[in-house]
Amino acid sequence: MPREVYGNASDSMNRLRDIFTFSDAFPLIFTQVDFWIFFVIAYLVFASVHQRIRLRNLYLLLISLFFYYKTSGLFVGLLLFTTLSNFYLGAGVHRTPSKSAKVLLISFSVALNLFVLSYFKYAYFFTEAVNTLFGTHWEVSHWLAAWGNRLSQANYFTVDLIVLPVGISFYLFQSITYVVDIYRGKLAPLRSPTDFALFVSFFPQLVAGPIVRAGDFIPQISQPTQISKVDFNAGTFLILKGMIKKMIFADYLAMHFMDKVFDAPAMFTGFTNVMALIGYSLQIYGDFSGYTDIAIGLALLMGFRLPLNFNSPYKAMNTSDFWRRWHISLSSFLKDYLYIPLGGNKRSSPASWVITLLIIAGVVLASGASWLSAGLILGTLVFVSLALMFPGLRKHFVMNINIMLTMLIGGLWHGASWKFVIWGGLNGVGILVYKYWRRISPWERSDRRLAVFWKILLTFSFITFTRIYFRGESMEHISAWYRQVFYNIGWDTALRVLWEYRLIFAVMGLGYVTHWLPTKLKVRIEELWNRSPMVIKVLLASATGILCYQAYSASFQPFIYFQF
């Protein structure tokens, strides 16, 4: 949707009013000019208050809440509710001397956060599962919106559809880390609810991460602002890098190639479908790592340090290595707050078995195929029987069940659909296969270039081809993709496809080449930026902005991870 042209002073004031008032059509997105106008104005005020810690924190909280209001409207009320409830629950966990009372409070806190997340994200998914299981005909009712309308005596909320608040998973997960770490004795609670609210709502990473641990961010809240020349250079470099990743290697490729193919895979040859999937791996990396680069860069310009979230994931030489490099903040969160509490690789807890049975039941119900259901049930019974008979096999099952559960739940976190569960399960299988393959692989410890190339290629290919379940619009689209790949590959038209989309594939190739550049070369490029005079920085930044917006479209592309 194109913007109006603002040609005079009155129109300029209208433009500013649009920027600083809520609009569904124009949220504050990093790739829009509106955001940078907002940030420049906000940063100028920040520069005048940054030396007074309490005033700085209050100011950052206010603009963070405003940023979320611009992004999600009245859902800012939900953010405030979860923030205050977790703040006081954390304080209660710390003050309570009774162990049982602590357990009760921490359980209530986790349950409250998961209930809020499940209500907005999984209501339709769980309702459909219950209806399938019991033959009922329940319908989702947005009772929270109806209650809000009655309370306000106005129709502020839509009651016929539950809309997922932007970034809800991220700020709820951060709240969970705060309360759980207090319970574990790793963190002392904050005295000020405004300081805690700043931790939860800090606007650079509020809507799409990285997920920030309380123990990492909270100590920075009480420290004076220190923005060195190194921080400024690193911040601006990350912002420009993130803009290129998002607007060129993600949005440009998606709008001009991948979206067309994935919207109608049966209309394209299998070769084109495969190339679209390879392009999607670059798109999702450029989109998400581009956002976190910008977020980390913005935070550095304000004196705050956020954790690294991506570390050249397509250089990974196995699936385990990939998940140590991709969305690092989520992977570490799932490890510390799900995998280890389930028992890690040492034991299977009762929760492990309950979750396993629920997932098996869900797959059986969702499949709709009697042969698959019968096979899965029979296979489960045989496997459990063998595990009971042979202690060695049981040990391996215990060691690996929690890895699979973590990946399955991680898949479900990405979307309320069984296709995301399948995607998570495939990645779990990939991790387990590598876990045993590395014991007998003749190339595991080889650092020869050919062996390294092969391991990277194999890992990249596996990760990419599992993503059809991530990107496919539906299981029907995914089936159509497979049919084209296996029965209509279209080698005879492959060269014509490459020629017709030559600019797309050139940009795609450039994206992958820059990703696979040696780390030392990337460091030298950043050092060159750091040493450059300010005039050169301004010229390069301007050229980057012009290039990005020339490749951009009038209809903005929201960041993919906003939906999570």
mmCIF file with all atom_site columns, C-alpha atoms in Angstrom, residues 335-508:
data_model
loop_
_atom_site.group_PDB
_atom_site.id
_atom_site.type_symbol
_atom_site.label_atom_id
_atom_site.label_alt_id
_atom_site.label_comp_id
_atom_site.label_asym_id
_atom_site.label_entity_id
_atom_site.label_seq_id
_atom_site.pdbx_PDB_ins_code
_atom_site.Cartn_x
_atom_site.Cartn_y
_atom_site.Cartn_z
_atom_site.occupancy
_atom_site.B_iso_or_equiv
_atom_site.pdbx_formal_charge
_atom_site.auth_seq_id
_atom_site.auth_comp_id
_atom_site.auth_asym_id
_atom_site.auth_atom_id
_atom_site.pdbx_PDB_model_num
ATOM 1   C CA . LYS A 1 335 ? 18.111 -26.333 26.355  1.00 0.00 ? 335 LYS A CA 1
ATOM 2   C CA . ASP A 1 336 ? 18.123 -24.643 29.790  1.00 0.00 ? 336 ASP A CA 1
ATOM 3   C CA . TYR A 1 337 ? 14.382 -24.326 30.394  1.00 0.00 ? 337 TYR A CA 1
ATOM 4   C CA . LEU A 1 338 ? 12.999 -27.416 28.638  1.00 0.00 ? 338 LEU A CA 1
ATOM 5   C CA . TYR A 1 339 ? 15.624 -30.034 27.712  1.00 0.00 ? 339 TYR A CA 1
ATOM 6   C CA . ILE A 1 340 ? 17.481 -30.064 31.041  1.00 0.00 ? 340 ILE A CA 1
ATOM 7   C CA . PRO A 1 341 ? 14.302 -29.917 33.221  1.00 0.00 ? 341 PRO A CA 1
ATOM 8   C CA . LEU A 1 342 ? 12.983 -32.903 31.245  1.00 0.00 ? 342 LEU A CA 1
ATOM 9   C CA . GLY A 1 343 ? 16.105 -34.789 32.305  1.00 0.00 ? 343 GLY A CA 1
ATOM 10  C CA . GLY A 1 344 ? 18.620 -33.917 29.594  1.00 0.00 ? 344 GLY A CA 1
ATOM 11  C CA . ASN A 1 345 ? 20.568 -36.914 28.323  1.00 0.00 ? 345 ASN A CA 1
ATOM 12  C CA . LYS A 1 346 ? 20.699 -38.615 31.724  1.00 0.00 ? 346 LYS A CA 1
ATOM 13  C CA . ARG A 1 347 ? 17.111 -39.601 32.411  1.00 0.00 ? 347 ARG A CA 1
ATOM 14  C CA . SER A 1 348 ? 13.542 -39.441 31.132  1.00 0.00 ? 348 SER A CA 1
ATOM 15  C CA . SER A 1 349 ? 11.144 -37.698 33.501  1.00 0.00 ? 349 SER A CA 1
ATOM 16  C CA . PRO A 1 350 ? 7.410  -38.450 33.840  1.00 0.00 ? 350 PRO A CA 1
ATOM 17  C CA . ALA A 1 351 ? 6.827  -35.325 31.766  1.00 0.00 ? 351 ALA A CA 1
ATOM 18  C CA . SER A 1 352 ? 8.909  -36.868 28.976  1.00 0.00 ? 352 SER A CA 1
ATOM 19  C CA . TRP A 1 353 ? 6.571  -39.854 28.775  1.00 0.00 ? 353 TRP A CA 1
ATOM 20  C CA . VAL A 1 354 ? 3.385  -37.800 29.027  1.00 0.00 ? 354 VAL A CA 1
ATOM 21  C CA . ILE A 1 355 ? 4.486  -35.423 26.269  1.00 0.00 ? 355 ILE A CA 1
ATOM 22  C CA . THR A 1 356 ? 5.598  -38.360 24.100  1.00 0.00 ? 356 THR A CA 1
ATOM 23  C CA . LEU A 1 357 ? 2.205  -40.058 24.420  1.00 0.00 ? 357 LEU A CA 1
ATOM 24  C CA . LEU A 1 358 ? 0.376  -36.801 23.669  1.00 0.00 ? 358 LEU A CA 1
ATOM 25  C CA . ILE A 1 359 ? 2.456  -36.224 20.530  1.00 0.00 ? 359 ILE A CA 1
ATOM 26  C CA . ILE A 1 360 ? 1.933  -39.807 19.313  1.00 0.00 ? 360 ILE A CA 1
ATOM 27  C CA . ALA A 1 361 ? -1.799 -39.476 19.919  1.00 0.00 ? 361 ALA A CA 1
ATOM 28  C CA . GLY A 1 362 ? -1.846 -36.159 18.105  1.00 0.00 ? 362 GLY A CA 1
ATOM 29  C CA . VAL A 1 363 ? -0.011 -37.556 15.077  1.00 0.00 ? 363 VAL A CA 1
ATOM 30  C CA . VAL A 1 364 ? -2.362 -40.559 14.964  1.00 0.00 ? 364 VAL A CA 1
ATOM 31  C CA . LEU A 1 365 ? -5.416 -38.291 15.046  1.00 0.00 ? 365 LEU A CA 1
ATOM 32  C CA . ALA A 1 366 ? -4.062 -35.705 12.645  1.00 0.00 ? 366 ALA A CA 1
ATOM 33  C CA . SER A 1 367 ? -2.896 -38.203 10.023  1.00 0.00 ? 367 SER A CA 1
ATOM 34  C CA . GLY A 1 368 ? -6.370 -39.437 9.163   1.00 0.00 ? 368 GLY A CA 1
ATOM 35  C CA . ALA A 1 369 ? -4.735 -42.493 7.560   1.00 0.00 ? 369 ALA A CA 1
ATOM 36  C CA . SER A 1 370 ? -5.574 -45.776 9.241   1.00 0.00 ? 370 SER A CA 1
ATOM 37  C CA . TRP A 1 371 ? -2.436 -47.527 7.917   1.00 0.00 ? 371 TRP A CA 1
ATOM 38  C CA . LEU A 1 372 ? -0.209 -44.795 9.336   1.00 0.00 ? 372 LEU A CA 1
ATOM 39  C CA . SER A 1 373 ? -2.019 -44.831 12.673  1.00 0.00 ? 373 SER A CA 1
ATOM 40  C CA . ALA A 1 374 ? -1.802 -48.609 12.925  1.00 0.00 ? 374 ALA A CA 1
ATOM 41  C CA . GLY A 1 375 ? 1.865  -48.599 11.935  1.00 0.00 ? 375 GLY A CA 1
ATOM 42  C CA . LEU A 1 376 ? 2.754  -45.890 14.440  1.00 0.00 ? 376 LEU A CA 1
ATOM 43  C CA . ILE A 1 377 ? 0.931  -47.586 17.300  1.00 0.00 ? 377 ILE A CA 1
ATOM 44  C CA . LEU A 1 378 ? 2.448  -50.998 16.447  1.00 0.00 ? 378 LEU A CA 1
ATOM 45  C CA . GLY A 1 379 ? 5.924  -49.497 16.091  1.00 0.00 ? 379 GLY A CA 1
ATOM 46  C CA . THR A 1 380 ? 5.612  -47.733 19.444  1.00 0.00 ? 380 THR A CA 1
ATOM 47  C CA . LEU A 1 381 ? 4.524  -50.939 21.195  1.00 0.00 ? 381 LEU A CA 1
ATOM 48  C CA . VAL A 1 382 ? 7.380  -52.932 19.633  1.00 0.00 ? 382 VAL A CA 1
ATOM 49  C CA . PHE A 1 383 ? 9.940  -50.291 20.528  1.00 0.00 ? 383 PHE A CA 1
ATOM 50  C CA . VAL A 1 384 ? 8.736  -50.008 24.139  1.00 0.00 ? 384 VAL A CA 1
ATOM 51  C CA . SER A 1 385 ? 8.756  -53.808 24.484  1.00 0.00 ? 385 SER A CA 1
ATOM 52  C CA . LEU A 1 386 ? 12.329 -54.029 23.191  1.00 0.00 ? 386 LEU A CA 1
ATOM 53  C CA . ALA A 1 387 ? 13.394 -51.208 25.488  1.00 0.00 ? 387 ALA A CA 1
ATOM 54  C CA . LEU A 1 388 ? 11.959 -53.057 28.481  1.00 0.00 ? 388 LEU A CA 1
ATOM 55  C CA . MET A 1 389 ? 13.668 -56.302 27.441  1.00 0.00 ? 389 MET A CA 1
ATOM 56  C CA . PHE A 1 390 ? 17.103 -54.888 26.631  1.00 0.00 ? 390 PHE A CA 1
ATOM 57  C CA . PRO A 1 391 ? 18.646 -52.410 29.128  1.00 0.00 ? 391 PRO A CA 1
ATOM 58  C CA . GLY A 1 392 ? 21.165 -51.143 26.543  1.00 0.00 ? 392 GLY A CA 1
ATOM 59  C CA . LEU A 1 393 ? 18.424 -50.124 24.146  1.00 0.00 ? 393 LEU A CA 1
ATOM 60  C CA . ARG A 1 394 ? 16.478 -48.550 26.998  1.00 0.00 ? 394 ARG A CA 1
ATOM 61  C CA . LYS A 1 395 ? 19.516 -46.465 27.909  1.00 0.00 ? 395 LYS A CA 1
ATOM 62  C CA . HIS A 1 396 ? 19.755 -45.097 24.368  1.00 0.00 ? 396 HIS A CA 1
ATOM 63  C CA . PHE A 1 397 ? 16.041 -44.327 24.371  1.00 0.00 ? 397 PHE A CA 1
ATOM 64  C CA . VAL A 1 398 ? 16.331 -42.438 27.647  1.00 0.00 ? 398 VAL A CA 1
ATOM 65  C CA . MET A 1 399 ? 19.338 -40.490 26.340  1.00 0.00 ? 399 MET A CA 1
ATOM 66  C CA . ASN A 1 400 ? 17.575 -39.428 23.155  1.00 0.00 ? 400 ASN A CA 1
ATOM 67  C CA . ILE A 1 401 ? 13.897 -38.978 23.953  1.00 0.00 ? 401 ILE A CA 1
ATOM 68  C CA . ASN A 1 402 ? 14.393 -35.503 25.405  1.00 0.00 ? 402 ASN A CA 1
ATOM 69  C CA . ILE A 1 403 ? 16.285 -34.331 22.309  1.00 0.00 ? 403 ILE A CA 1
ATOM 70  C CA . MET A 1 404 ? 13.353 -35.356 20.124  1.00 0.00 ? 404 MET A CA 1
ATOM 71  C CA . LEU A 1 405 ? 10.804 -33.796 22.464  1.00 0.00 ? 405 LEU A CA 1
ATOM 72  C CA . THR A 1 406 ? 12.735 -30.524 22.567  1.00 0.00 ? 406 THR A CA 1
ATOM 73  C CA . MET A 1 407 ? 12.883 -30.358 18.771  1.00 0.00 ? 407 MET A CA 1
ATOM 74  C CA . LEU A 1 408 ? 9.217  -31.305 18.386  1.00 0.00 ? 408 LEU A CA 1
ATOM 75  C CA . ILE A 1 409 ? 8.123  -28.646 20.875  1.00 0.00 ? 409 ILE A CA 1
ATOM 76  C CA . GLY A 1 410 ? 10.522 -26.183 19.249  1.00 0.00 ? 410 GLY A CA 1
ATOM 77  C CA . GLY A 1 411 ? 8.804  -26.931 15.942  1.00 0.00 ? 411 GLY A CA 1
ATOM 78  C CA . LEU A 1 412 ? 5.386  -26.307 17.461  1.00 0.00 ? 412 LEU A CA 1
ATOM 79  C CA . TRP A 1 413 ? 6.654  -22.998 18.872  1.00 0.00 ? 413 TRP A CA 1
ATOM 80  C CA . HIS A 1 414 ? 7.244  -21.856 15.312  1.00 0.00 ? 414 HIS A CA 1
ATOM 81  C CA . GLY A 1 415 ? 3.630  -22.389 14.311  1.00 0.00 ? 415 GLY A CA 1
ATOM 82  C CA . ALA A 1 416 ? 0.328  -23.919 15.437  1.00 0.00 ? 416 ALA A CA 1
ATOM 83  C CA . SER A 1 417 ? 0.283  -26.610 12.770  1.00 0.00 ? 417 SER A CA 1
ATOM 84  C CA . TRP A 1 418 ? 1.348  -30.216 12.454  1.00 0.00 ? 418 TRP A CA 1
ATOM 85  C CA . LYS A 1 419 ? 3.626  -29.310 9.562   1.00 0.00 ? 419 LYS A CA 1
ATOM 86  C CA . PHE A 1 420 ? 5.803  -27.396 12.031  1.00 0.00 ? 420 PHE A CA 1
ATOM 87  C CA . VAL A 1 421 ? 5.839  -30.434 14.322  1.00 0.00 ? 421 VAL A CA 1
ATOM 88  C CA . ILE A 1 422 ? 7.000  -32.537 11.373  1.00 0.00 ? 422 ILE A CA 1
ATOM 89  C CA . TRP A 1 423 ? 9.691  -29.951 10.624  1.00 0.00 ? 423 TRP A CA 1
ATOM 90  C CA . GLY A 1 424 ? 10.883 -30.047 14.228  1.00 0.00 ? 424 GLY A CA 1
ATOM 91  C CA . GLY A 1 425 ? 10.798 -33.843 14.251  1.00 0.00 ? 425 GLY A CA 1
ATOM 92  C CA . LEU A 1 426 ? 12.895 -34.091 11.082  1.00 0.00 ? 426 LEU A CA 1
ATOM 93  C CA . ASN A 1 427 ? 15.515 -31.823 12.636  1.00 0.00 ? 427 ASN A CA 1
ATOM 94  C CA . GLY A 1 428 ? 15.464 -33.968 15.775  1.00 0.00 ? 428 GLY A CA 1
ATOM 95  C CA . VAL A 1 429 ? 16.041 -37.085 13.664  1.00 0.00 ? 429 VAL A CA 1
ATOM 96  C CA . GLY A 1 430 ? 18.889 -35.284 11.913  1.00 0.00 ? 430 GLY A CA 1
ATOM 97  C CA . ILE A 1 431 ? 20.563 -34.544 15.253  1.00 0.00 ? 431 ILE A CA 1
ATOM 98  C CA . LEU A 1 432 ? 20.182 -38.151 16.442  1.00 0.00 ? 432 LEU A CA 1
ATOM 99  C CA . VAL A 1 433 ? 21.428 -39.647 13.166  1.00 0.00 ? 433 VAL A CA 1
ATOM 100 C CA . TYR A 1 434 ? 24.528 -37.468 13.329  1.00 0.00 ? 434 TYR A CA 1
ATOM 101 C CA . LYS A 1 435 ? 25.016 -38.370 17.004  1.00 0.00 ? 435 LYS A CA 1
ATOM 102 C CA . TYR A 1 436 ? 25.540 -42.020 16.035  1.00 0.00 ? 436 TYR A CA 1
ATOM 103 C CA . TRP A 1 437 ? 27.068 -41.479 12.585  1.00 0.00 ? 437 TRP A CA 1
ATOM 104 C CA . ARG A 1 438 ? 29.943 -39.433 13.999  1.00 0.00 ? 438 ARG A CA 1
ATOM 105 C CA . ARG A 1 439 ? 31.116 -42.520 15.932  1.00 0.00 ? 439 ARG A CA 1
ATOM 106 C CA . ILE A 1 440 ? 31.849 -44.426 12.721  1.00 0.00 ? 440 ILE A CA 1
ATOM 107 C CA . SER A 1 441 ? 32.332 -41.646 10.169  1.00 0.00 ? 441 SER A CA 1
ATOM 108 C CA . PRO A 1 442 ? 35.804 -41.709 8.567   1.00 0.00 ? 442 PRO A CA 1
ATOM 109 C CA . TRP A 1 443 ? 35.504 -37.947 7.869   1.00 0.00 ? 443 TRP A CA 1
ATOM 110 C CA . GLU A 1 444 ? 34.441 -36.766 11.328  1.00 0.00 ? 444 GLU A CA 1
ATOM 111 C CA . ARG A 1 445 ? 37.878 -35.483 12.332  1.00 0.00 ? 445 ARG A CA 1
ATOM 112 C CA . SER A 1 446 ? 39.117 -34.712 8.835   1.00 0.00 ? 446 SER A CA 1
ATOM 113 C CA . ASP A 1 447 ? 39.907 -31.071 8.097   1.00 0.00 ? 447 ASP A CA 1
ATOM 114 C CA . ARG A 1 448 ? 40.656 -31.599 4.411   1.00 0.00 ? 448 ARG A CA 1
ATOM 115 C CA . ARG A 1 449 ? 38.899 -29.092 2.200   1.00 0.00 ? 449 ARG A CA 1
ATOM 116 C CA . LEU A 1 450 ? 36.960 -31.737 0.290   1.00 0.00 ? 450 LEU A CA 1
ATOM 117 C CA . ALA A 1 451 ? 35.719 -33.345 3.526   1.00 0.00 ? 451 ALA A CA 1
ATOM 118 C CA . VAL A 1 452 ? 34.760 -29.967 5.013   1.00 0.00 ? 452 VAL A CA 1
ATOM 119 C CA . PHE A 1 453 ? 32.986 -29.003 1.779   1.00 0.00 ? 453 PHE A CA 1
ATOM 120 C CA . TRP A 1 454 ? 31.062 -32.290 1.765   1.00 0.00 ? 454 TRP A CA 1
ATOM 121 C CA . LYS A 1 455 ? 29.983 -31.980 5.400   1.00 0.00 ? 455 LYS A CA 1
ATOM 122 C CA . ILE A 1 456 ? 28.804 -28.381 4.929   1.00 0.00 ? 456 ILE A CA 1
ATOM 123 C CA . LEU A 1 457 ? 26.953 -29.269 1.708   1.00 0.00 ? 457 LEU A CA 1
ATOM 124 C CA . LEU A 1 458 ? 25.247 -32.293 3.280   1.00 0.00 ? 458 LEU A CA 1
ATOM 125 C CA . THR A 1 459 ? 24.174 -30.312 6.360   1.00 0.00 ? 459 THR A CA 1
ATOM 126 C CA . PHE A 1 460 ? 22.940 -27.370 4.291   1.00 0.00 ? 460 PHE A CA 1
ATOM 127 C CA . SER A 1 461 ? 20.990 -29.676 1.960   1.00 0.00 ? 461 SER A CA 1
ATOM 128 C CA . PHE A 1 462 ? 19.305 -31.475 4.855   1.00 0.00 ? 462 PHE A CA 1
ATOM 129 C CA . ILE A 1 463 ? 18.371 -28.244 6.663   1.00 0.00 ? 463 ILE A CA 1
ATOM 130 C CA . THR A 1 464 ? 17.094 -26.693 3.423   1.00 0.00 ? 464 THR A CA 1
ATOM 131 C CA . PHE A 1 465 ? 14.901 -29.598 2.374   1.00 0.00 ? 465 PHE A CA 1
ATOM 132 C CA . THR A 1 466 ? 13.249 -29.881 5.793   1.00 0.00 ? 466 THR A CA 1
ATOM 133 C CA . ARG A 1 467 ? 12.127 -26.278 5.325   1.00 0.00 ? 467 ARG A CA 1
ATOM 134 C CA . ILE A 1 468 ? 9.437  -27.226 2.843   1.00 0.00 ? 468 ILE A CA 1
ATOM 135 C CA . TYR A 1 469 ? 7.373  -28.000 5.958   1.00 0.00 ? 469 TYR A CA 1
ATOM 136 C CA . PHE A 1 470 ? 8.250  -24.568 7.335   1.00 0.00 ? 470 PHE A CA 1
ATOM 137 C CA . ARG A 1 471 ? 7.477  -22.556 4.194   1.00 0.00 ? 471 ARG A CA 1
ATOM 138 C CA . GLY A 1 472 ? 4.734  -24.602 2.522   1.00 0.00 ? 472 GLY A CA 1
ATOM 139 C CA . GLU A 1 473 ? 1.372  -22.862 2.832   1.00 0.00 ? 473 GLU A CA 1
ATOM 140 C CA . SER A 1 474 ? -0.402 -26.125 3.635   1.00 0.00 ? 474 SER A CA 1
ATOM 141 C CA . MET A 1 475 ? 0.093  -29.875 3.440   1.00 0.00 ? 475 MET A CA 1
ATOM 142 C CA . GLU A 1 476 ? -1.566 -29.732 0.006   1.00 0.00 ? 476 GLU A CA 1
ATOM 143 C CA . HIS A 1 477 ? 1.059  -27.259 -1.196  1.00 0.00 ? 477 HIS A CA 1
ATOM 144 C CA . ILE A 1 478 ? 3.805  -29.417 0.306   1.00 0.00 ? 478 ILE A CA 1
ATOM 145 C CA . SER A 1 479 ? 2.427  -32.504 -1.484  1.00 0.00 ? 479 SER A CA 1
ATOM 146 C CA . ALA A 1 480 ? 2.314  -30.545 -4.754  1.00 0.00 ? 480 ALA A CA 1
ATOM 147 C CA . TRP A 1 481 ? 5.952  -29.528 -4.226  1.00 0.00 ? 481 TRP A CA 1
ATOM 148 C CA . TYR A 1 482 ? 6.997  -33.156 -3.762  1.00 0.00 ? 482 TYR A CA 1
ATOM 149 C CA . ARG A 1 483 ? 5.013  -34.271 -6.851  1.00 0.00 ? 483 ARG A CA 1
ATOM 150 C CA . GLN A 1 484 ? 6.729  -31.697 -9.025  1.00 0.00 ? 484 GLN A CA 1
ATOM 151 C CA . VAL A 1 485 ? 10.181 -32.559 -7.689  1.00 0.00 ? 485 VAL A CA 1
ATOM 152 C CA . PHE A 1 486 ? 9.793  -36.340 -8.120  1.00 0.00 ? 486 PHE A CA 1
ATOM 153 C CA . TYR A 1 487 ? 7.604  -36.544 -11.230 1.00 0.00 ? 487 TYR A CA 1
ATOM 154 C CA . ASN A 1 488 ? 8.159  -33.306 -13.143 1.00 0.00 ? 488 ASN A CA 1
ATOM 155 C CA . ILE A 1 489 ? 11.710 -32.128 -12.451 1.00 0.00 ? 489 ILE A CA 1
ATOM 156 C CA . GLY A 1 490 ? 11.987 -30.399 -15.829 1.00 0.00 ? 490 GLY A CA 1
ATOM 157 C CA . TRP A 1 491 ? 15.672 -30.710 -16.605 1.00 0.00 ? 491 TRP A CA 1
ATOM 158 C CA . ASP A 1 492 ? 14.949 -29.786 -20.213 1.00 0.00 ? 492 ASP A CA 1
ATOM 159 C CA . THR A 1 493 ? 13.809 -26.297 -19.184 1.00 0.00 ? 493 THR A CA 1
ATOM 160 C CA . ALA A 1 494 ? 16.335 -25.751 -16.362 1.00 0.00 ? 494 ALA A CA 1
ATOM 161 C CA . LEU A 1 495 ? 18.651 -23.540 -18.417 1.00 0.00 ? 495 LEU A CA 1
ATOM 162 C CA . ARG A 1 496 ? 15.721 -21.401 -19.540 1.00 0.00 ? 496 ARG A CA 1
ATOM 163 C CA . VAL A 1 497 ? 14.613 -20.980 -15.916 1.00 0.00 ? 497 VAL A CA 1
ATOM 164 C CA . LEU A 1 498 ? 18.143 -19.936 -14.931 1.00 0.00 ? 498 LEU A CA 1
ATOM 165 C CA . TRP A 1 499 ? 18.217 -17.395 -17.761 1.00 0.00 ? 499 TRP A CA 1
ATOM 166 C CA . GLU A 1 500 ? 14.738 -15.966 -17.143 1.00 0.00 ? 500 GLU A CA 1
ATOM 167 C CA . TYR A 1 501 ? 15.532 -15.460 -13.450 1.00 0.00 ? 501 TYR A CA 1
ATOM 168 C CA . ARG A 1 502 ? 19.198 -14.626 -13.972 1.00 0.00 ? 502 ARG A CA 1
ATOM 169 C CA . LEU A 1 503 ? 19.108 -11.487 -11.808 1.00 0.00 ? 503 LEU A CA 1
ATOM 170 C CA . ILE A 1 504 ? 17.353 -13.394 -8.998  1.00 0.00 ? 504 ILE A CA 1
ATOM 171 C CA . PHE A 1 505 ? 19.916 -16.196 -9.070  1.00 0.00 ? 505 PHE A CA 1
ATOM 172 C CA . ALA A 1 506 ? 22.782 -13.694 -9.276  1.00 0.00 ? 506 ALA A CA 1
ATOM 173 C CA . VAL A 1 507 ? 21.540 -11.969 -6.097  1.00 0.00 ? 507 VAL A CA 1
ATOM 174 C CA . MET A 1 508 ? 20.973 -15.364 -4.479  1.00 0.00 ? 508 MET A CA 1
#
